[in-house]
PDB file of C-alpha atoms and ligand atoms in Angstrom:
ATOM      1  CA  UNK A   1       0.000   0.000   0.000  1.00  0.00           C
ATOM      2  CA  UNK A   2       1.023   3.358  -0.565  1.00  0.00           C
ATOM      3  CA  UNK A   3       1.380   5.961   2.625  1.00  0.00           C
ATOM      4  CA  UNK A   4      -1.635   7.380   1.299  1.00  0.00           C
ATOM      5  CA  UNK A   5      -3.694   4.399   1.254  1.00  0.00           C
ATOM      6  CA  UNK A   6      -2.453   3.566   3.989  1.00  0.00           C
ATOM      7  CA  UNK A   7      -3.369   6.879   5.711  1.00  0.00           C
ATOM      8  CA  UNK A   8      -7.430   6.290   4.375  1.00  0.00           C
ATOM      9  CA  UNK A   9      -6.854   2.407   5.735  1.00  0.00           C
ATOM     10  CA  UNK A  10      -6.410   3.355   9.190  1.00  0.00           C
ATOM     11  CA  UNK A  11      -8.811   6.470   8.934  1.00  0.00           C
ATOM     12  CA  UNK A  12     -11.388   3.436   8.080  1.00  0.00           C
ATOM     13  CA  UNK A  13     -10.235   1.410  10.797  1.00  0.00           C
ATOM     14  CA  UNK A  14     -10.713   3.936  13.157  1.00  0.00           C
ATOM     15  CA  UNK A  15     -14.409   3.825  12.506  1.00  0.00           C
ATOM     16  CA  UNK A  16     -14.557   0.990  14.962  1.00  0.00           C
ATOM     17  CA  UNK A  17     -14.089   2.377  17.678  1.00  0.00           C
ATOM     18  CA  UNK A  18     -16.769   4.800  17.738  1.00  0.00           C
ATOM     19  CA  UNK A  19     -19.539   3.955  19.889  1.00  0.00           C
ATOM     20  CA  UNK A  20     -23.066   4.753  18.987  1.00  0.00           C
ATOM     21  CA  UNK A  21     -24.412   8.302  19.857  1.00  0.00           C
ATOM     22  CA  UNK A  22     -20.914   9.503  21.050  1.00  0.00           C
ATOM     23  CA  UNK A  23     -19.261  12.781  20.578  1.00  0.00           C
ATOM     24  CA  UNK A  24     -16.115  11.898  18.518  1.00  0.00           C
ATOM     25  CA  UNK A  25     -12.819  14.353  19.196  1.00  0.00           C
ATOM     26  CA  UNK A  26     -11.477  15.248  15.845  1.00  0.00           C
ATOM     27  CA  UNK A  27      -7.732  16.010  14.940  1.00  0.00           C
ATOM     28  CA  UNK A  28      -5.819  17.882  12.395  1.00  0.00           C
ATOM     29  CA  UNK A  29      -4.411  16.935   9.561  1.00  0.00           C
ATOM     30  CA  UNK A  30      -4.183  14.921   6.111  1.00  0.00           C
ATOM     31  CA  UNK A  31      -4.975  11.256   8.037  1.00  0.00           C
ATOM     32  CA  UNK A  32      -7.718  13.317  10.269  1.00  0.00           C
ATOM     33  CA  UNK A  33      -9.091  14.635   6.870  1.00  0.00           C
ATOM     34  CA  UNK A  34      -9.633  10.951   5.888  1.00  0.00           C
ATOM     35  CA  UNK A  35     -10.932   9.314   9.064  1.00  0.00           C
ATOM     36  CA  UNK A  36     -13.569  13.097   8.568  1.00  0.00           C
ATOM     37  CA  UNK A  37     -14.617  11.558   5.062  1.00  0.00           C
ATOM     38  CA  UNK A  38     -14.911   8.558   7.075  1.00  0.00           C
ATOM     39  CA  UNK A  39     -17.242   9.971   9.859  1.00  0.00           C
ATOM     40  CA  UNK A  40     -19.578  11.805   7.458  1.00  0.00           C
ATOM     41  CA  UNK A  41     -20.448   8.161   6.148  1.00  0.00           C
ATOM     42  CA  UNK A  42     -21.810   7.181   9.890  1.00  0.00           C
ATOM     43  CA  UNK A  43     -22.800  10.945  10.796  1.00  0.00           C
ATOM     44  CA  UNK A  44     -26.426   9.812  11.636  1.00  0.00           C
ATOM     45  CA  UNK A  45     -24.919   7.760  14.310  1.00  0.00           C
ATOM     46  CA  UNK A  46     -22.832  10.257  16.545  1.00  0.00           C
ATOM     47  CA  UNK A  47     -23.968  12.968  18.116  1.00  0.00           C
ATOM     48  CA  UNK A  48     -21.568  15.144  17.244  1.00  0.00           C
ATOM     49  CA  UNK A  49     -17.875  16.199  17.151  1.00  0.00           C
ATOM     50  CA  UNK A  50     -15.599  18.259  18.900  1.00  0.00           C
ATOM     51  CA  UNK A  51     -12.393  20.003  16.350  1.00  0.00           C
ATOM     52  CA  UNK A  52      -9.189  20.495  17.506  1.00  0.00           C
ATOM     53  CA  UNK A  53      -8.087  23.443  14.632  1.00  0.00           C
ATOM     54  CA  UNK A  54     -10.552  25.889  12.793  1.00  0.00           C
ATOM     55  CA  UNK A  55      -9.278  23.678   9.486  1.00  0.00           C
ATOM     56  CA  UNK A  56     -11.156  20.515  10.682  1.00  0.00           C
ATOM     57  CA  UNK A  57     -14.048  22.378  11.834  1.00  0.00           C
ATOM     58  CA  UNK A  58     -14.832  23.330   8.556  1.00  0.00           C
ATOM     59  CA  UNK A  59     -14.313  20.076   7.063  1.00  0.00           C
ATOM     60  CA  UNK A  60     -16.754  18.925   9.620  1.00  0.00           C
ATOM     61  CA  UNK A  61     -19.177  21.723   8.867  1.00  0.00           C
ATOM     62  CA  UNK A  62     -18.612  20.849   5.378  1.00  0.00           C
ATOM     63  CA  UNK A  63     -19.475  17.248   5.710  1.00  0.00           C
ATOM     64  CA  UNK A  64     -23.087  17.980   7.406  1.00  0.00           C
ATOM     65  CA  UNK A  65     -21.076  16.667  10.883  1.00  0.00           C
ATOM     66  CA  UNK A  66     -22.855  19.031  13.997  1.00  0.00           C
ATOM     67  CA  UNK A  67     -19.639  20.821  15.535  1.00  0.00           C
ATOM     68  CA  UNK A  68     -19.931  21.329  19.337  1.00  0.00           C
ATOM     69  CA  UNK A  69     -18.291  24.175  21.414  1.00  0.00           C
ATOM     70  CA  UNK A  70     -15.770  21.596  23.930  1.00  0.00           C
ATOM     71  CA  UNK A  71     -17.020  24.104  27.544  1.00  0.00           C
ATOM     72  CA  UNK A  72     -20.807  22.411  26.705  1.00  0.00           C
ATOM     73  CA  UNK A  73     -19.360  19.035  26.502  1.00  0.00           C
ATOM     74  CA  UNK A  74     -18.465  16.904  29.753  1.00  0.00           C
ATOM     75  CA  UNK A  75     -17.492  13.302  27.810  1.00  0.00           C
ATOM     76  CA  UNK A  76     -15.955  12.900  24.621  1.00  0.00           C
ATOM     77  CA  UNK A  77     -15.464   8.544  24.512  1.00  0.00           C
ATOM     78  CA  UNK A  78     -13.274   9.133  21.965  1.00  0.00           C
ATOM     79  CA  UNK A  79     -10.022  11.180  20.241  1.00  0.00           C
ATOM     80  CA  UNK A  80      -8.915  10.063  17.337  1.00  0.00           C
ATOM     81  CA  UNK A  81      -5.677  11.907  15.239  1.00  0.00           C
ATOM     82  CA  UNK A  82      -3.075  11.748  13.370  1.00  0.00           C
ATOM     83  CA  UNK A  83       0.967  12.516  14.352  1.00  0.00           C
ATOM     84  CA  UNK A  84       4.268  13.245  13.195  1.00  0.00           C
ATOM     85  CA  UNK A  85       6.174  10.570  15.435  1.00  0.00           C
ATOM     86  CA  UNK A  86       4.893   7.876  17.159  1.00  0.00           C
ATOM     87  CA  UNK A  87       6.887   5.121  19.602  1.00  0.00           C
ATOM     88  CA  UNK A  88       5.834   1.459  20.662  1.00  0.00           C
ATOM     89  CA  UNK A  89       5.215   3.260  24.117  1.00  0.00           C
ATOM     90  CA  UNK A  90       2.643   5.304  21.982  1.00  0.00           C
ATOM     91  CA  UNK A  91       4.624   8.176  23.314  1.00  0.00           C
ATOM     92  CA  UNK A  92       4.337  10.943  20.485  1.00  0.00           C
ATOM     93  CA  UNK A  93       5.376  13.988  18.708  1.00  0.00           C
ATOM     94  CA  UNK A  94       2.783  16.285  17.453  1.00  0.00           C
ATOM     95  CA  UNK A  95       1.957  19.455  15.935  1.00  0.00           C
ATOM     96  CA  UNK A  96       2.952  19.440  12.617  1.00  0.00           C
ATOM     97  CA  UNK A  97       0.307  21.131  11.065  1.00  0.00           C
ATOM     98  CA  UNK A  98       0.346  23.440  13.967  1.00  0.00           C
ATOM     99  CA  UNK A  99      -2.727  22.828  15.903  1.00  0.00           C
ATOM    100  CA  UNK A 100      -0.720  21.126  18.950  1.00  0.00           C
ATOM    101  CA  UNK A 101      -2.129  22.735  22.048  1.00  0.00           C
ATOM    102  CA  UNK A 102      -6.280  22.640  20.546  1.00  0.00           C
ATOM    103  CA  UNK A 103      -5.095  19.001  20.181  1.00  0.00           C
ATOM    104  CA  UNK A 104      -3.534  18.698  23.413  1.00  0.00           C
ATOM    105  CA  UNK A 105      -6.646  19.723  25.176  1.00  0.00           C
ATOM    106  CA  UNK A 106      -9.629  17.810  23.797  1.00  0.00           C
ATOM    107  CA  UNK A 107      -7.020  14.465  24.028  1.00  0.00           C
ATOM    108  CA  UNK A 108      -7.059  15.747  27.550  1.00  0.00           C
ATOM    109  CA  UNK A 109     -10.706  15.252  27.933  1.00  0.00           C
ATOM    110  CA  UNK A 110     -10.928  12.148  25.803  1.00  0.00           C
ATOM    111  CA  UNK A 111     -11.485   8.956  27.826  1.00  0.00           C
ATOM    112  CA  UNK A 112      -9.743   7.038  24.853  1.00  0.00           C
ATOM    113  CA  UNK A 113      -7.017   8.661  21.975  1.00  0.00           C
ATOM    114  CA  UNK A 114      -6.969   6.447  18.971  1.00  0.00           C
ATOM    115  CA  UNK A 115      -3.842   7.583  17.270  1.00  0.00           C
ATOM    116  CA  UNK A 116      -4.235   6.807  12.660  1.00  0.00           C
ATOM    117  CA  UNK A 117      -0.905   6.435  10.698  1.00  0.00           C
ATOM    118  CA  UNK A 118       1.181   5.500   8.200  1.00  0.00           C
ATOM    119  CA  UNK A 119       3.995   3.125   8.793  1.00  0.00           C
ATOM    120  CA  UNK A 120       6.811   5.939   8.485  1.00  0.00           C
ATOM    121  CA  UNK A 121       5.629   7.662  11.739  1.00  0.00           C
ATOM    122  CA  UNK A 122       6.864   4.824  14.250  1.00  0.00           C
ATOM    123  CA  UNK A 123      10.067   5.442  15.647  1.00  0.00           C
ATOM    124  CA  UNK A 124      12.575   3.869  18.300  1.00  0.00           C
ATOM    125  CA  UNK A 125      13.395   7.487  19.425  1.00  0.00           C
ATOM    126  CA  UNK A 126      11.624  10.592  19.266  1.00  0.00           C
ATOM    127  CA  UNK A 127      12.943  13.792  17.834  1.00  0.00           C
ATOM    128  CA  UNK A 128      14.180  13.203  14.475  1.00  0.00           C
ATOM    129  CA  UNK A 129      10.698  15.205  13.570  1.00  0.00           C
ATOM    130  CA  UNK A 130      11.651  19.063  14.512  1.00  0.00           C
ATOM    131  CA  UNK A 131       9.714  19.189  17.398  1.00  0.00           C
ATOM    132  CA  UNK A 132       6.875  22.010  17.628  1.00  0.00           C
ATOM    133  CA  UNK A 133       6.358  24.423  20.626  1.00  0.00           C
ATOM    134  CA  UNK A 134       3.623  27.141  20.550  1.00  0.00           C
ATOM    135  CA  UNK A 135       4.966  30.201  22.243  1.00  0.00           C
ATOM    136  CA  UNK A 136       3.349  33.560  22.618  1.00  0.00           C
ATOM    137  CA  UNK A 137       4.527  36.179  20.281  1.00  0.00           C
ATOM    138  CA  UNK A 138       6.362  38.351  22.549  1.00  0.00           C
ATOM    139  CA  UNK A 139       8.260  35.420  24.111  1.00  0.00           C
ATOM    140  CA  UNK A 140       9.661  34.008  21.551  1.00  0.00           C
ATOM    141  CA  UNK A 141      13.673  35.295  21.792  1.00  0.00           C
ATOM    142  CA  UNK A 142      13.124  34.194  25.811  1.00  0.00           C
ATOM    143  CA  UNK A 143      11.747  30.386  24.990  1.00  0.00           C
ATOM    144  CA  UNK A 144      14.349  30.198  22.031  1.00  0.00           C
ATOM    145  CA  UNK A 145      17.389  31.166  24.493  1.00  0.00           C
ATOM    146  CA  UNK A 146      15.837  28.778  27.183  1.00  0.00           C
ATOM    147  CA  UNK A 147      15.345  26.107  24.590  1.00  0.00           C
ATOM    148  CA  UNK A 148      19.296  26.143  23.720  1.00  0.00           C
ATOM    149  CA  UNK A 149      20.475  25.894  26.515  1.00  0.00           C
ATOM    150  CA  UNK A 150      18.383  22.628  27.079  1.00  0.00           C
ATOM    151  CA  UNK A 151      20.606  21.632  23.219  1.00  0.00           C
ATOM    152  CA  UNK A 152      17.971  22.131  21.013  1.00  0.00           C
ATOM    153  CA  UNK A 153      18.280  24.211  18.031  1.00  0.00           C
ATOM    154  CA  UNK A 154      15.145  26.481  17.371  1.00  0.00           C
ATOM    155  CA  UNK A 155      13.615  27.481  13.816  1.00  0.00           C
ATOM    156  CA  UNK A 156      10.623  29.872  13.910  1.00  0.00           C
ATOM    157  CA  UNK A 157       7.821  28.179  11.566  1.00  0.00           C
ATOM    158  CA  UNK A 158       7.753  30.780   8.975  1.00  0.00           C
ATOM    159  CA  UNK A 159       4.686  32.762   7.773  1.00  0.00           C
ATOM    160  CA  UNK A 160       2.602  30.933  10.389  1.00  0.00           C
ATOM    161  CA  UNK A 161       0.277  31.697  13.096  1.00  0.00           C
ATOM    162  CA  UNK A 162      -2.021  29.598  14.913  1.00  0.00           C
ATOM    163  CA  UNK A 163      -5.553  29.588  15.709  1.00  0.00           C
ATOM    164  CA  UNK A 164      -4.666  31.033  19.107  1.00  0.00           C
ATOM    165  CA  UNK A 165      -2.992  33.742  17.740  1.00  0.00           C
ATOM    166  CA  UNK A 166       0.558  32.261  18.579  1.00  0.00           C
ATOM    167  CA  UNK A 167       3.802  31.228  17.094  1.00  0.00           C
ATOM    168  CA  UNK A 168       5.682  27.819  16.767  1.00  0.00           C
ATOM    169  CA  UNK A 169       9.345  27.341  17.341  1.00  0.00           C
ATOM    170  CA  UNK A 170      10.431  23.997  15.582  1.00  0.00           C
ATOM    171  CA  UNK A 171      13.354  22.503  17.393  1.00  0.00           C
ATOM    172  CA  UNK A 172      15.895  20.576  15.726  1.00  0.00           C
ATOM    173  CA  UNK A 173      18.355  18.235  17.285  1.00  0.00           C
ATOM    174  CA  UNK A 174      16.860  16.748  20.170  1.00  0.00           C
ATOM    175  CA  UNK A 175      17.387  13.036  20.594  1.00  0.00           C
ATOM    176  CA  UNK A 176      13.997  12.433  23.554  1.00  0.00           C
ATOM    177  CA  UNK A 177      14.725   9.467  25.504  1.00  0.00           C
ATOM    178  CA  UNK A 178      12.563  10.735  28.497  1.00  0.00           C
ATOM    179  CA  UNK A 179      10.033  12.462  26.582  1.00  0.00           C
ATOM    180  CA  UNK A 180       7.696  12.543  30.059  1.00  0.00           C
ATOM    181  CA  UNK A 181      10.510  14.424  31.609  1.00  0.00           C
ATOM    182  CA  UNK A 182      11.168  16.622  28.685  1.00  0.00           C
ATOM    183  CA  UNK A 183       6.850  17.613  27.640  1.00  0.00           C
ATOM    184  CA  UNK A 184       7.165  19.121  31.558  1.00  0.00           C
ATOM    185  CA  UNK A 185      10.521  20.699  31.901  1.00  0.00           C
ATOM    186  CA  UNK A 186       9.353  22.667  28.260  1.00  0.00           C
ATOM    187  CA  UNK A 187       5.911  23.235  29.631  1.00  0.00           C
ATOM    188  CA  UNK A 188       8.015  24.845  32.803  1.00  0.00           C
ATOM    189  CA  UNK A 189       9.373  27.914  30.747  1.00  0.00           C
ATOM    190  CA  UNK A 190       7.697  31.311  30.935  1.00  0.00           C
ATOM    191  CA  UNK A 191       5.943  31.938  27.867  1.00  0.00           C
ATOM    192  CA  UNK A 192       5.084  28.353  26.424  1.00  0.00           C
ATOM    193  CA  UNK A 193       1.629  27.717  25.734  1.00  0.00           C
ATOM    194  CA  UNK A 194       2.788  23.724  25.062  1.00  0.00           C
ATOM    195  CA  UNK A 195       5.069  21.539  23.307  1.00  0.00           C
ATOM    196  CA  UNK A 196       3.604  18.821  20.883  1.00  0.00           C
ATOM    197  CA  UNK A 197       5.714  16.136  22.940  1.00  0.00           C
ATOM    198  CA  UNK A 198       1.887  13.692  23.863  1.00  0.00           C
ATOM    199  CA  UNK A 199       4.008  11.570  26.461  1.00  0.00           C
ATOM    200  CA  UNK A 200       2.378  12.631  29.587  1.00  0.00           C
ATOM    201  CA  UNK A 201      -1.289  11.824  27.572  1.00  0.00           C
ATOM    202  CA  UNK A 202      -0.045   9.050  25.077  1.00  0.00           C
ATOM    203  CA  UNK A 203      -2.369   7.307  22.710  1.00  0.00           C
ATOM    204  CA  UNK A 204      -4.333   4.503  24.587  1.00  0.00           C
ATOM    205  CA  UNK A 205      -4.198   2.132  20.690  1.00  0.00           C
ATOM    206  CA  UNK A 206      -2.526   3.134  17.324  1.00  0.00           C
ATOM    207  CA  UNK A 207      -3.942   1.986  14.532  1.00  0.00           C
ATOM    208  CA  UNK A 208      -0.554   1.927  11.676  1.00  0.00           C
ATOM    209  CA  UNK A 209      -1.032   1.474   8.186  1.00  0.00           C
ATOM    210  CA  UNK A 210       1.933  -1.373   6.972  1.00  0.00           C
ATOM    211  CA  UNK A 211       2.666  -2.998   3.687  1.00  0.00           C
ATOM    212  CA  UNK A 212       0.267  -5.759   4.658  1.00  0.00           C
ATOM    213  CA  UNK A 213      -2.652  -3.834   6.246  1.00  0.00           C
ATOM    214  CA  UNK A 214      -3.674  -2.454   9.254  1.00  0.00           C
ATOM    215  CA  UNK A 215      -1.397  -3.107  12.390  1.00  0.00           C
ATOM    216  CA  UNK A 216      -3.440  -2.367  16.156  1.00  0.00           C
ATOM    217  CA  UNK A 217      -0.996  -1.443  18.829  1.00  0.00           C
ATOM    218  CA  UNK A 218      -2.628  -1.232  22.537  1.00  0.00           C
ATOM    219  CA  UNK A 219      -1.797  -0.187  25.580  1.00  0.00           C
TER     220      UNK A 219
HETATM  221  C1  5RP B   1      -1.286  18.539  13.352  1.00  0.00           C
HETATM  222  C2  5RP B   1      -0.783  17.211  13.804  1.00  0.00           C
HETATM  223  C3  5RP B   1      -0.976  16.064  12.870  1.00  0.00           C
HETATM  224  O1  5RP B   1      -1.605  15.036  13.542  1.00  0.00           O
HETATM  225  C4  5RP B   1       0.365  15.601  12.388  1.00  0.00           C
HETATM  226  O2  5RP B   1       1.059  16.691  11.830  1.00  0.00           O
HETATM  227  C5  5RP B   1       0.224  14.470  11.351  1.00  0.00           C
HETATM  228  O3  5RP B   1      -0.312  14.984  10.172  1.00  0.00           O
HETATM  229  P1  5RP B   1      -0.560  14.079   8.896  1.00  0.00           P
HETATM  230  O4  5RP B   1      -1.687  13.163   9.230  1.00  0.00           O
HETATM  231  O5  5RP B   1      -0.890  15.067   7.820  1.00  0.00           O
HETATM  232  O6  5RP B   1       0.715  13.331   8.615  1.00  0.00           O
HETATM  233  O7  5RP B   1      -0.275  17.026  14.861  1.00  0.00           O
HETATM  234  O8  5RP B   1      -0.996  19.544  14.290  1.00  0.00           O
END
């Protein structure tokens, strides 16, 4: 399979694990643009869904799928998205496409976080993918300083704001073998609004697209 049809594999198999009259947690992204196309098939079954970028809530919107404001939901069964870098401890790197900390917070009311991709995303070691940190405009020489002296080498993501109105620092050159250890130490310095390290709130099963279909890893 290619990694695209591997990407709309996984976005199918994903499908599964929606219960019936749930509201499903949606991520951002090309595989969360697939498992959307997915969930517009079944919309008639789910209650809703919550979006974690203002991209997927249009896609949503788009697809006839009722988006719900996340402060008038209490349960969301459900998260299911897409990421950069991915271990066997389901320990990931996210953020990518930039909508890390929207992302970080409805997987942080999501009983369950079904994490969809393609077979090049699973690593031994995180940090080969430059890894994302939204910062608030005016902090970002501080954070950058701060973020060098912990040996990472930052790269403000050109031309690019997010939904919150903030920018991303992309850091290069970080080899995470405590990834728990480093999400809090950069969630520690003044001005960080969150770093797409999902260690401390891992994926509970990915679902990776292979060669030879769909491969379920649980934890
Ligand atoms: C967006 C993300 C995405 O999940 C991540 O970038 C993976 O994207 P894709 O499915 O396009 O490979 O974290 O902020």
């Amino acid at each position: 399979m290619t990694q695209d049809e591997q990407k709309r594999a996984v976005a199918a198999a994903a499908i599964g694990y929606i219960p019936a009259g749930c509201i499903v947690g949606v991520g951002t992204g090309s595989t969360a643009n697939y498992f959307i196309d997915e969930l517009a098939k079944i919309k008639n079954k789910i209650e809703g869904a919550v979006a974690s970028s203002d991209a997927t809530a249009q896609r949503l919107k788009k697809h006839g799928i009722e988006v719900l404001d996340l402060n008038n939901v209490s349960d969301i069964p459900v998260y299911v998205d897409g990421a950069d870098e991915i271990t066997e401890h389901l320990h990931m790197i996210k953020g990518g496409g930039g909508a890390l900390t929207r992302e970080k917070i409805v997987a942080a009311v999501a009983r369950k976080f079904i994490c969809i991709t393609d077979q090049t995303k699973l690593v031994n070691v995180l940090g080969n993918f430059p890894l994302p940190i939204e910062v608030i405009p005016m902090a970002r020489s501080y954070v950058a300083r701060e973020i060098v002296q912990l040996g990472g080498h930052p790269a403000l993501r050109q031309g690019f704001i997010t939904d919150n109105g903030n920018v991303i620092l992309d850091v290069h050159g970080l080899q995470i073998l405590n990834p728990v250890e480093l999400e809090g130490t950069l969630n520690q310095i003044t001005g960080v609004v969150t770093n797409g390290l999902f260690a401390r709130r891992s994926a509970n099963t990915l679902l990776l697209g292979t060669d030879n279909g769909v491969r379920t890893i649980s934890i």
